[in-house]
């Protein structure tokens, strides 16, 4: 099931990245384009999909190491890592959206 999630989120992430590259000006980096974007859909989808892909990666590691070493604590550590990723991405999206509201 994690593999299906990676494929679906990866496709969505790729489409959002393609749109961001399409909006990119010649002399800008992707980070500058993302920060300066006036289209909230692009950075929201890109941020959410990045968080989802990182979360799936941490979930895989937690399950893999938990099974490999017969220790359920790895799953808990992965859950905490996923929570940290979600907090960071939510903070970034709130920061970027705040600038669009003002």
mmCIF file of N, CA, C and O in Angstrom:
data_model
loop_
_atom_site.group_PDB
_atom_site.id
_atom_site.type_symbol
_atom_site.label_atom_id
_atom_site.label_comp_id
_atom_site.label_asym_id
_atom_site.label_seq_id
_atom_site.Cartn_x
_atom_site.Cartn_y
_atom_site.Cartn_z
ATOM 1 N N UNK A 1 0.815 -1.199 0.000
ATOM 2 C CA UNK A 1 0.000 0.000 0.000
ATOM 3 C C UNK A 1 0.860 1.265 0.000
ATOM 4 O O UNK A 1 0.449 2.274 -0.557
ATOM 5 N N UNK A 2 2.014 1.192 0.661
ATOM 6 C CA UNK A 2 2.896 2.359 0.646
ATOM 7 C C UNK A 2 3.367 2.656 -0.774
ATOM 8 O O UNK A 2 3.489 3.822 -1.158
ATOM 9 N N UNK A 3 3.606 1.611 -1.534
ATOM 10 C CA UNK A 3 4.058 1.789 -2.912
ATOM 11 C C UNK A 3 3.018 2.501 -3.766
ATOM 12 O O UNK A 3 3.355 3.374 -4.579
ATOM 13 N N UNK A 4 1.752 2.149 -3.588
ATOM 14 C CA UNK A 4 0.681 2.815 -4.326
ATOM 15 C C UNK A 4 0.615 4.294 -3.932
ATOM 16 O O UNK A 4 0.467 5.172 -4.778
ATOM 17 N N UNK A 5 0.766 4.557 -2.637
ATOM 18 C CA UNK A 5 0.765 5.944 -2.169
ATOM 19 C C UNK A 5 1.908 6.750 -2.766
ATOM 20 O O UNK A 5 1.730 7.905 -3.155
ATOM 21 N N UNK A 6 3.082 6.129 -2.843
ATOM 22 C CA UNK A 6 4.240 6.816 -3.425
ATOM 23 C C UNK A 6 3.993 7.132 -4.896
ATOM 24 O O UNK A 6 4.294 8.236 -5.369
ATOM 25 N N UNK A 7 3.419 6.176 -5.620
ATOM 26 C CA UNK A 7 3.161 6.399 -7.047
ATOM 27 C C UNK A 7 2.146 7.532 -7.241
ATOM 28 O O UNK A 7 2.378 8.457 -8.032
ATOM 29 N N UNK A 8 1.048 7.485 -6.510
ATOM 30 C CA UNK A 8 0.001 8.494 -6.674
ATOM 31 C C UNK A 8 0.500 9.875 -6.259
ATOM 32 O O UNK A 8 0.322 10.863 -6.988
ATOM 33 N N UNK A 9 1.137 9.966 -5.094
ATOM 34 C CA UNK A 9 1.663 11.262 -4.639
ATOM 35 C C UNK A 9 2.800 11.736 -5.542
ATOM 36 O O UNK A 9 2.963 12.933 -5.766
ATOM 37 N N UNK A 10 3.597 10.805 -6.043
ATOM 38 C CA UNK A 10 4.688 11.172 -6.943
ATOM 39 C C UNK A 10 4.184 11.770 -8.240
ATOM 40 O O UNK A 10 4.756 12.737 -8.764
ATOM 41 N N UNK A 11 3.095 11.214 -8.778
ATOM 42 C CA UNK A 11 2.507 11.761 -10.002
ATOM 43 C C UNK A 11 1.984 13.175 -9.742
ATOM 44 O O UNK A 11 2.250 14.097 -10.521
ATOM 45 N N UNK A 12 1.278 13.343 -8.646
ATOM 46 C CA UNK A 12 0.750 14.664 -8.301
ATOM 47 C C UNK A 12 1.882 15.663 -8.067
ATOM 48 O O UNK A 12 1.813 16.815 -8.519
ATOM 49 N N UNK A 13 2.933 15.236 -7.367
ATOM 50 C CA UNK A 13 4.095 16.094 -7.111
ATOM 51 C C UNK A 13 4.772 16.490 -8.426
ATOM 52 O O UNK A 13 5.155 17.642 -8.611
ATOM 53 N N UNK A 14 4.894 15.535 -9.338
ATOM 54 C CA UNK A 14 5.510 15.822 -10.634
ATOM 55 C C UNK A 14 4.720 16.834 -11.444
ATOM 56 O O UNK A 14 5.293 17.718 -12.087
ATOM 57 N N UNK A 15 3.394 16.731 -11.406
ATOM 58 C CA UNK A 15 2.555 17.689 -12.120
ATOM 59 C C UNK A 15 2.704 19.088 -11.519
ATOM 60 O O UNK A 15 2.822 20.080 -12.246
ATOM 61 N N UNK A 16 2.721 19.169 -10.181
ATOM 62 C CA UNK A 16 2.891 20.473 -9.526
ATOM 63 C C UNK A 16 4.268 21.058 -9.827
ATOM 64 O O UNK A 16 4.394 22.266 -10.062
ATOM 65 N N UNK A 17 5.299 20.223 -9.827
ATOM 66 C CA UNK A 17 6.648 20.707 -10.142
ATOM 67 C C UNK A 17 6.733 21.182 -11.584
ATOM 68 O O UNK A 17 7.355 22.207 -11.879
ATOM 69 N N UNK A 18 6.078 20.461 -12.485
ATOM 70 C CA UNK A 18 6.058 20.868 -13.892
ATOM 71 C C UNK A 18 5.409 22.242 -14.048
ATOM 72 O O UNK A 18 5.886 23.089 -14.798
ATOM 73 N N UNK A 19 4.312 22.482 -13.318
ATOM 74 C CA UNK A 19 3.643 23.779 -13.363
ATOM 75 C C UNK A 19 4.535 24.878 -12.791
ATOM 76 O O UNK A 19 4.576 25.990 -13.308
ATOM 77 N N UNK A 20 5.267 24.562 -11.718
ATOM 78 C CA UNK A 20 6.183 25.541 -11.133
ATOM 79 C C UNK A 20 7.303 25.886 -12.111
ATOM 80 O O UNK A 20 7.660 27.055 -12.257
ATOM 81 N N UNK A 21 7.841 24.882 -12.780
ATOM 82 C CA UNK A 21 8.891 25.127 -13.779
ATOM 83 C C UNK A 21 8.336 25.967 -14.930
ATOM 84 O O UNK A 21 9.028 26.837 -15.457
ATOM 85 N N UNK A 22 7.074 25.739 -15.274
ATOM 86 C CA UNK A 22 6.437 26.522 -16.331
ATOM 87 C C UNK A 22 6.329 27.992 -15.934
ATOM 88 O O UNK A 22 6.470 28.884 -16.773
ATOM 89 N N UNK A 23 6.094 28.272 -14.643
ATOM 90 C CA UNK A 23 5.975 29.649 -14.149
ATOM 91 C C UNK A 23 7.333 30.318 -13.947
ATOM 92 O O UNK A 23 7.412 31.533 -13.824
ATOM 93 N N UNK A 24 8.395 29.533 -13.913
ATOM 94 C CA UNK A 24 9.735 30.040 -13.593
ATOM 95 C C UNK A 24 10.229 30.992 -14.676
ATOM 96 O O UNK A 24 10.121 30.727 -15.858
ATOM 97 N N UNK A 25 10.788 32.118 -14.220
ATOM 98 C CA UNK A 25 11.420 33.061 -15.140
ATOM 99 C C UNK A 25 12.849 32.606 -15.384
ATOM 100 O O UNK A 25 13.413 31.823 -14.626
ATOM 101 N N UNK A 26 13.449 33.163 -16.417
ATOM 102 C CA UNK A 26 14.771 32.711 -16.839
ATOM 103 C C UNK A 26 15.851 32.871 -15.769
ATOM 104 O O UNK A 26 16.674 31.993 -15.586
ATOM 105 N N UNK A 27 15.832 33.971 -15.053
ATOM 106 C CA UNK A 27 16.901 34.265 -14.107
ATOM 107 C C UNK A 27 16.560 33.873 -12.664
ATOM 108 O O UNK A 27 17.288 34.216 -11.746
ATOM 109 N N UNK A 28 15.471 33.148 -12.441
ATOM 110 C CA UNK A 28 15.055 32.768 -11.095
ATOM 111 C C UNK A 28 15.401 31.310 -10.810
ATOM 112 O O UNK A 28 15.428 30.472 -11.712
ATOM 113 N N UNK A 29 15.639 31.030 -9.531
ATOM 114 C CA UNK A 29 15.739 29.642 -9.109
ATOM 115 C C UNK A 29 14.328 29.127 -8.832
ATOM 116 O O UNK A 29 13.384 29.907 -8.727
ATOM 117 N N UNK A 30 14.186 27.825 -8.687
ATOM 118 C CA UNK A 30 12.869 27.266 -8.369
ATOM 119 C C UNK A 30 12.382 27.752 -7.009
ATOM 120 O O UNK A 30 11.191 27.992 -6.819
ATOM 121 N N UNK A 31 13.306 27.908 -6.067
ATOM 122 C CA UNK A 31 12.930 28.384 -4.731
ATOM 123 C C UNK A 31 12.377 29.805 -4.803
ATOM 124 O O UNK A 31 11.395 30.131 -4.157
ATOM 125 N N UNK A 32 13.019 30.666 -5.595
ATOM 126 C CA UNK A 32 12.543 32.045 -5.759
ATOM 127 C C UNK A 32 11.184 32.073 -6.461
ATOM 128 O O UNK A 32 10.316 32.874 -6.106
ATOM 129 N N UNK A 33 11.012 31.204 -7.428
ATOM 130 C CA UNK A 33 9.729 31.122 -8.119
ATOM 131 C C UNK A 33 8.641 30.660 -7.164
ATOM 132 O O UNK A 33 7.541 31.205 -7.149
ATOM 133 N N UNK A 34 8.948 29.669 -6.338
ATOM 134 C CA UNK A 34 7.980 29.169 -5.362
ATOM 135 C C UNK A 34 7.612 30.251 -4.357
ATOM 136 O O UNK A 34 6.443 30.455 -4.049
ATOM 137 N N UNK A 35 8.609 30.968 -3.882
ATOM 138 C CA UNK A 35 8.372 32.016 -2.891
ATOM 139 C C UNK A 35 7.604 33.194 -3.496
ATOM 140 O O UNK A 35 6.760 33.798 -2.846
ATOM 141 N N UNK A 36 7.870 33.520 -4.741
ATOM 142 C CA UNK A 36 7.233 34.666 -5.376
ATOM 143 C C UNK A 36 5.932 34.345 -6.096
ATOM 144 O O UNK A 36 5.290 35.232 -6.633
ATOM 145 N N UNK A 37 5.541 33.086 -6.089
ATOM 146 C CA UNK A 37 4.333 32.681 -6.808
ATOM 147 C C UNK A 37 3.092 33.325 -6.209
ATOM 148 O O UNK A 37 2.913 33.365 -4.996
ATOM 149 N N UNK A 38 2.240 33.825 -7.065
ATOM 150 C CA UNK A 38 0.968 34.402 -6.620
ATOM 151 C C UNK A 38 -0.161 33.380 -6.729
ATOM 152 O O UNK A 38 -1.297 33.676 -6.407
ATOM 153 N N UNK A 39 0.147 32.195 -7.210
ATOM 154 C CA UNK A 39 -0.843 31.132 -7.348
ATOM 155 C C UNK A 39 -0.708 30.186 -6.158
ATOM 156 O O UNK A 39 0.208 29.367 -6.113
ATOM 157 N N UNK A 40 -1.587 30.295 -5.169
ATOM 158 C CA UNK A 40 -1.439 29.461 -3.970
ATOM 159 C C UNK A 40 -1.619 27.976 -4.242
ATOM 160 O O UNK A 40 -1.115 27.154 -3.491
ATOM 161 N N UNK A 41 -2.301 27.632 -5.317
ATOM 162 C CA UNK A 41 -2.518 26.218 -5.606
ATOM 163 C C UNK A 41 -1.193 25.507 -5.866
ATOM 164 O O UNK A 41 -1.004 24.363 -5.439
ATOM 165 N N UNK A 42 -0.274 26.166 -6.546
ATOM 166 C CA UNK A 42 0.989 25.520 -6.897
ATOM 167 C C UNK A 42 1.801 25.195 -5.648
ATOM 168 O O UNK A 42 2.206 24.051 -5.443
ATOM 169 N N UNK A 43 2.036 26.173 -4.772
ATOM 170 C CA UNK A 43 2.878 25.862 -3.625
ATOM 171 C C UNK A 43 2.148 25.046 -2.571
ATOM 172 O O UNK A 43 2.765 24.293 -1.822
ATOM 173 N N UNK A 44 0.813 25.136 -2.526
ATOM 174 C CA UNK A 44 0.069 24.279 -1.595
ATOM 175 C C UNK A 44 0.143 22.810 -2.015
ATOM 176 O O UNK A 44 0.390 21.932 -1.193
ATOM 177 N N UNK A 45 -0.077 22.551 -3.291
ATOM 178 C CA UNK A 45 -0.017 21.167 -3.768
ATOM 179 C C UNK A 45 1.411 20.636 -3.666
ATOM 180 O O UNK A 45 1.632 19.505 -3.236
ATOM 181 N N UNK A 46 2.382 21.460 -4.043
ATOM 182 C CA UNK A 46 3.769 21.021 -3.970
ATOM 183 C C UNK A 46 4.188 20.759 -2.522
ATOM 184 O O UNK A 46 4.835 19.749 -2.232
ATOM 185 N N UNK A 47 3.802 21.638 -1.614
ATOM 186 C CA UNK A 47 4.126 21.440 -0.201
ATOM 187 C C UNK A 47 3.449 20.218 0.379
ATOM 188 O O UNK A 47 4.069 19.411 1.078
ATOM 189 N N UNK A 48 2.161 20.046 0.084
ATOM 190 C CA UNK A 48 1.423 18.896 0.609
ATOM 191 C C UNK A 48 1.974 17.589 0.058
ATOM 192 O O UNK A 48 2.132 16.612 0.789
ATOM 193 N N UNK A 49 2.278 17.568 -1.230
ATOM 194 C CA UNK A 49 2.803 16.337 -1.819
ATOM 195 C C UNK A 49 4.219 16.029 -1.342
ATOM 196 O O UNK A 49 4.581 14.861 -1.171
ATOM 197 N N UNK A 50 5.011 17.060 -1.123
ATOM 198 C CA UNK A 50 6.350 16.843 -0.568
ATOM 199 C C UNK A 50 6.249 16.251 0.829
ATOM 200 O O UNK A 50 6.962 15.297 1.165
ATOM 201 N N UNK A 51 5.338 16.798 1.649
ATOM 202 C CA UNK A 51 5.133 16.256 2.996
ATOM 203 C C UNK A 51 4.646 14.816 2.930
ATOM 204 O O UNK A 51 5.078 13.962 3.714
ATOM 205 N N UNK A 52 3.742 14.535 1.997
ATOM 206 C CA UNK A 52 3.215 13.177 1.868
ATOM 207 C C UNK A 52 4.309 12.196 1.455
ATOM 208 O O UNK A 52 4.400 11.093 2.011
ATOM 209 N N UNK A 53 5.144 12.588 0.501
ATOM 210 C CA UNK A 53 6.219 11.699 0.067
ATOM 211 C C UNK A 53 7.242 11.465 1.174
ATOM 212 O O UNK A 53 7.699 10.332 1.375
ATOM 213 N N UNK A 54 7.589 12.519 1.906
ATOM 214 C CA UNK A 54 8.503 12.343 3.039
ATOM 215 C C UNK A 54 7.868 11.474 4.126
ATOM 216 O O UNK A 54 8.537 10.620 4.718
ATOM 217 N N UNK A 55 6.582 11.678 4.368
ATOM 218 C CA UNK A 55 5.875 10.865 5.344
ATOM 219 C C UNK A 55 5.844 9.401 4.949
ATOM 220 O O UNK A 55 6.039 8.516 5.788
ATOM 221 N N UNK A 56 5.608 9.128 3.678
ATOM 222 C CA UNK A 56 5.621 7.748 3.205
ATOM 223 C C UNK A 56 7.012 7.128 3.326
ATOM 224 O O UNK A 56 7.151 5.951 3.669
ATOM 225 N N UNK A 57 8.033 7.929 3.072
ATOM 226 C CA UNK A 57 9.410 7.451 3.219
ATOM 227 C C UNK A 57 9.706 7.094 4.677
ATOM 228 O O UNK A 57 10.241 6.018 4.971
ATOM 229 N N UNK A 58 9.318 7.979 5.598
ATOM 230 C CA UNK A 58 9.541 7.692 7.016
ATOM 231 C C UNK A 58 8.706 6.506 7.483
ATOM 232 O O UNK A 58 9.150 5.708 8.308
ATOM 233 N N UNK A 59 7.491 6.378 6.964
ATOM 234 C CA UNK A 59 6.651 5.231 7.316
ATOM 235 C C UNK A 59 7.301 3.931 6.852
ATOM 236 O O UNK A 59 7.327 2.938 7.591
ATOM 237 N N UNK A 60 7.837 3.942 5.640
ATOM 238 C CA UNK A 60 8.526 2.759 5.131
ATOM 239 C C UNK A 60 9.718 2.401 6.010
ATOM 240 O O UNK A 60 9.914 1.235 6.360
ATOM 241 N N UNK A 61 10.514 3.424 6.355
ATOM 242 C CA UNK A 61 11.676 3.151 7.207
ATOM 243 C C UNK A 61 11.254 2.603 8.564
ATOM 244 O O UNK A 61 11.892 1.676 9.078
ATOM 245 N N UNK A 62 10.209 3.165 9.150
ATOM 246 C CA UNK A 62 9.731 2.688 10.443
ATOM 247 C C UNK A 62 9.273 1.239 10.389
ATOM 248 O O UNK A 62 9.605 0.435 11.268
ATOM 249 N N UNK A 63 8.524 0.899 9.352
ATOM 250 C CA UNK A 63 8.055 -0.479 9.200
ATOM 251 C C UNK A 63 9.217 -1.414 8.912
ATOM 252 O O UNK A 63 9.322 -2.501 9.499
ATOM 253 N N UNK A 64 10.109 -0.995 8.024
ATOM 254 C CA UNK A 64 11.243 -1.840 7.650
ATOM 255 C C UNK A 64 12.143 -2.133 8.847
ATOM 256 O O UNK A 64 12.453 -3.291 9.136
ATOM 257 N N UNK A 65 12.569 -1.081 9.538
ATOM 258 C CA UNK A 65 13.467 -1.294 10.672
ATOM 259 C C UNK A 65 12.763 -1.963 11.850
ATOM 260 O O UNK A 65 13.374 -2.747 12.575
ATOM 261 N N UNK A 66 11.492 -1.672 12.032
ATOM 262 C CA UNK A 66 10.734 -2.344 13.082
ATOM 263 C C UNK A 66 10.657 -3.835 12.842
ATOM 264 O O UNK A 66 10.813 -4.644 13.766
ATOM 265 N N UNK A 67 10.436 -4.218 11.595
ATOM 266 C CA UNK A 67 10.378 -5.640 11.252
ATOM 267 C C UNK A 67 11.773 -6.275 11.282
ATOM 268 O O UNK A 67 11.947 -7.387 11.778
ATOM 269 N N UNK A 68 12.735 -5.549 10.751
ATOM 270 C CA UNK A 68 14.111 -6.084 10.659
ATOM 271 C C UNK A 68 14.697 -6.364 12.036
ATOM 272 O O UNK A 68 15.338 -7.394 12.246
ATOM 273 N N UNK A 69 14.498 -5.440 12.963
ATOM 274 C CA UNK A 69 15.096 -5.582 14.297
ATOM 275 C C UNK A 69 14.094 -6.051 15.357
ATOM 276 O O UNK A 69 14.420 -6.068 16.537
ATOM 277 N N UNK A 70 12.867 -6.397 14.908
ATOM 278 C CA UNK A 70 11.831 -6.885 15.831
ATOM 279 C C UNK A 70 11.626 -5.913 16.993
ATOM 280 O O UNK A 70 11.539 -6.315 18.154
ATOM 281 N N UNK A 71 11.551 -4.615 16.645
ATOM 282 C CA UNK A 71 11.431 -3.570 17.658
ATOM 283 C C UNK A 71 10.359 -2.570 17.224
ATOM 284 O O UNK A 71 10.542 -1.850 16.240
ATOM 285 N N UNK A 72 9.244 -2.499 17.954
ATOM 286 C CA UNK A 72 8.164 -1.589 17.544
ATOM 287 C C UNK A 72 8.488 -0.115 17.756
ATOM 288 O O UNK A 72 7.752 0.751 17.286
ATOM 289 N N UNK A 73 9.569 0.209 18.436
ATOM 290 C CA UNK A 73 9.911 1.607 18.687
ATOM 291 C C UNK A 73 10.256 2.361 17.404
ATOM 292 O O UNK A 73 10.088 3.572 17.321
ATOM 293 N N UNK A 74 10.737 1.646 16.408
ATOM 294 C CA UNK A 74 11.056 2.311 15.137
ATOM 295 C C UNK A 74 9.803 2.890 14.487
ATOM 296 O O UNK A 74 9.853 3.941 13.855
ATOM 297 N N UNK A 75 8.691 2.197 14.641
ATOM 298 C CA UNK A 75 7.440 2.705 14.107
ATOM 299 C C UNK A 75 7.035 3.993 14.819
ATOM 300 O O UNK A 75 6.562 4.947 14.190
ATOM 301 N N UNK A 76 7.244 4.046 16.127
ATOM 302 C CA UNK A 76 6.949 5.259 16.884
ATOM 303 C C UNK A 76 7.839 6.422 16.490
ATOM 304 O O UNK A 76 7.380 7.567 16.369
ATOM 305 N N UNK A 77 9.116 6.140 16.283
ATOM 306 C CA UNK A 77 10.051 7.181 15.853
ATOM 307 C C UNK A 77 9.653 7.706 14.473
ATOM 308 O O UNK A 77 9.697 8.913 14.217
ATOM 309 N N UNK A 78 9.232 6.796 13.593
ATOM 310 C CA UNK A 78 8.785 7.219 12.260
ATOM 311 C C UNK A 78 7.546 8.103 12.364
ATOM 312 O O UNK A 78 7.431 9.099 11.642
ATOM 313 N N UNK A 79 6.643 7.773 13.265
ATOM 314 C CA UNK A 79 5.440 8.591 13.453
ATOM 315 C C UNK A 79 5.794 9.994 13.933
ATOM 316 O O UNK A 79 5.208 10.986 13.481
ATOM 317 N N UNK A 80 6.754 10.089 14.834
ATOM 318 C CA UNK A 80 7.202 11.402 15.308
ATOM 319 C C UNK A 80 7.848 12.186 14.172
ATOM 320 O O UNK A 80 7.597 13.387 14.002
ATOM 321 N N UNK A 81 8.662 11.516 13.352
ATOM 322 C CA UNK A 81 9.309 12.184 12.215
ATOM 323 C C UNK A 81 8.260 12.697 11.231
ATOM 324 O O UNK A 81 8.383 13.809 10.699
ATOM 325 N N UNK A 82 7.222 11.903 10.996
ATOM 326 C CA UNK A 82 6.140 12.331 10.100
ATOM 327 C C UNK A 82 5.441 13.563 10.678
ATOM 328 O O UNK A 82 5.141 14.519 9.960
ATOM 329 N N UNK A 83 5.208 13.567 11.981
ATOM 330 C CA UNK A 83 4.601 14.724 12.633
ATOM 331 C C UNK A 83 5.438 15.980 12.488
ATOM 332 O O UNK A 83 4.916 17.065 12.231
ATOM 333 N N UNK A 84 6.755 15.834 12.624
ATOM 334 C CA UNK A 84 7.658 16.983 12.473
ATOM 335 C C UNK A 84 7.600 17.510 11.043
ATOM 336 O O UNK A 84 7.541 18.728 10.823
ATOM 337 N N UNK A 85 7.598 16.614 10.071
ATOM 338 C CA UNK A 85 7.503 17.033 8.667
ATOM 339 C C UNK A 85 6.206 17.804 8.439
ATOM 340 O O UNK A 85 6.201 18.866 7.795
ATOM 341 N N UNK A 86 5.103 17.295 8.970
ATOM 342 C CA UNK A 86 3.814 17.970 8.788
ATOM 343 C C UNK A 86 3.794 19.346 9.443
ATOM 344 O O UNK A 86 3.247 20.298 8.878
ATOM 345 N N UNK A 87 4.411 19.469 10.616
ATOM 346 C CA UNK A 87 4.469 20.770 11.288
ATOM 347 C C UNK A 87 5.281 21.769 10.476
ATOM 348 O O UNK A 87 4.878 22.920 10.293
ATOM 349 N N UNK A 88 6.423 21.339 9.967
ATOM 350 C CA UNK A 88 7.291 22.226 9.188
ATOM 351 C C UNK A 88 6.582 22.678 7.908
ATOM 352 O O UNK A 88 6.573 23.867 7.569
ATOM 353 N N UNK A 89 5.982 21.745 7.196
ATOM 354 C CA UNK A 89 5.306 22.098 5.940
ATOM 355 C C UNK A 89 4.093 22.986 6.214
ATOM 356 O O UNK A 89 3.854 23.958 5.491
ATOM 357 N N UNK A 90 3.335 22.689 7.267
ATOM 358 C CA UNK A 90 2.183 23.530 7.612
ATOM 359 C C UNK A 90 2.635 24.943 7.968
ATOM 360 O O UNK A 90 1.994 25.921 7.577
ATOM 361 N N UNK A 91 3.741 25.059 8.688
ATOM 362 C CA UNK A 91 4.277 26.380 9.011
ATOM 363 C C UNK A 91 4.698 27.141 7.777
ATOM 364 O O UNK A 91 4.411 28.343 7.642
ATOM 365 N N UNK A 92 5.348 26.455 6.850
ATOM 366 C CA UNK A 92 5.772 27.102 5.611
ATOM 367 C C UNK A 92 4.557 27.553 4.790
ATOM 368 O O UNK A 92 4.523 28.679 4.279
ATOM 369 N N UNK A 93 3.564 26.680 4.679
ATOM 370 C CA UNK A 93 2.376 27.041 3.898
ATOM 371 C C UNK A 93 1.614 28.191 4.545
ATOM 372 O O UNK A 93 1.094 29.067 3.844
ATOM 373 N N UNK A 94 1.554 28.215 5.862
ATOM 374 C CA UNK A 94 0.900 29.330 6.554
ATOM 375 C C UNK A 94 1.669 30.619 6.317
ATOM 376 O O UNK A 94 1.066 31.682 6.077
ATOM 377 N N UNK A 95 2.989 30.551 6.364
ATOM 378 C CA UNK A 95 3.829 31.731 6.114
ATOM 379 C C UNK A 95 3.612 32.267 4.701
ATOM 380 O O UNK A 95 3.426 33.466 4.499
ATOM 381 N N UNK A 96 3.622 31.388 3.716
ATOM 382 C CA UNK A 96 3.430 31.811 2.331
ATOM 383 C C UNK A 96 2.025 32.336 2.097
ATOM 384 O O UNK A 96 1.833 33.322 1.393
ATOM 385 N N UNK A 97 1.026 31.692 2.671
ATOM 386 C CA UNK A 97 -0.357 32.139 2.490
ATOM 387 C C UNK A 97 -0.597 33.477 3.172
ATOM 388 O O UNK A 97 -1.382 34.295 2.704
ATOM 389 N N UNK A 98 0.071 33.709 4.279
ATOM 390 C CA UNK A 98 -0.047 34.968 5.013
ATOM 391 C C UNK A 98 0.330 36.146 4.106
ATOM 392 O O UNK A 98 -0.339 37.175 4.091
ATOM 393 N N UNK A 99 1.386 35.995 3.331
ATOM 394 C CA UNK A 99 1.826 37.071 2.437
ATOM 395 C C UNK A 99 0.800 37.336 1.347
ATOM 396 O O UNK A 99 0.690 38.461 0.865
ATOM 397 N N UNK A 100 0.054 36.328 0.938
ATOM 398 C CA UNK A 100 -0.951 36.545 -0.096
ATOM 399 C C UNK A 100 -2.188 37.238 0.451
ATOM 400 O O UNK A 100 -2.910 37.911 -0.275
ATOM 401 N N UNK A 101 -2.443 37.088 1.753
ATOM 402 C CA UNK A 101 -3.610 37.719 2.347
ATOM 403 C C UNK A 101 -3.404 39.206 2.606
ATOM 404 O O UNK A 101 -4.344 39.980 2.622
ATOM 405 N N UNK A 102 -2.161 39.589 2.813
ATOM 406 C CA UNK A 102 -1.886 40.988 3.183
ATOM 407 C C UNK A 102 -1.840 41.875 1.965
ATOM 408 O O UNK A 102 -1.627 41.794 0.941
#
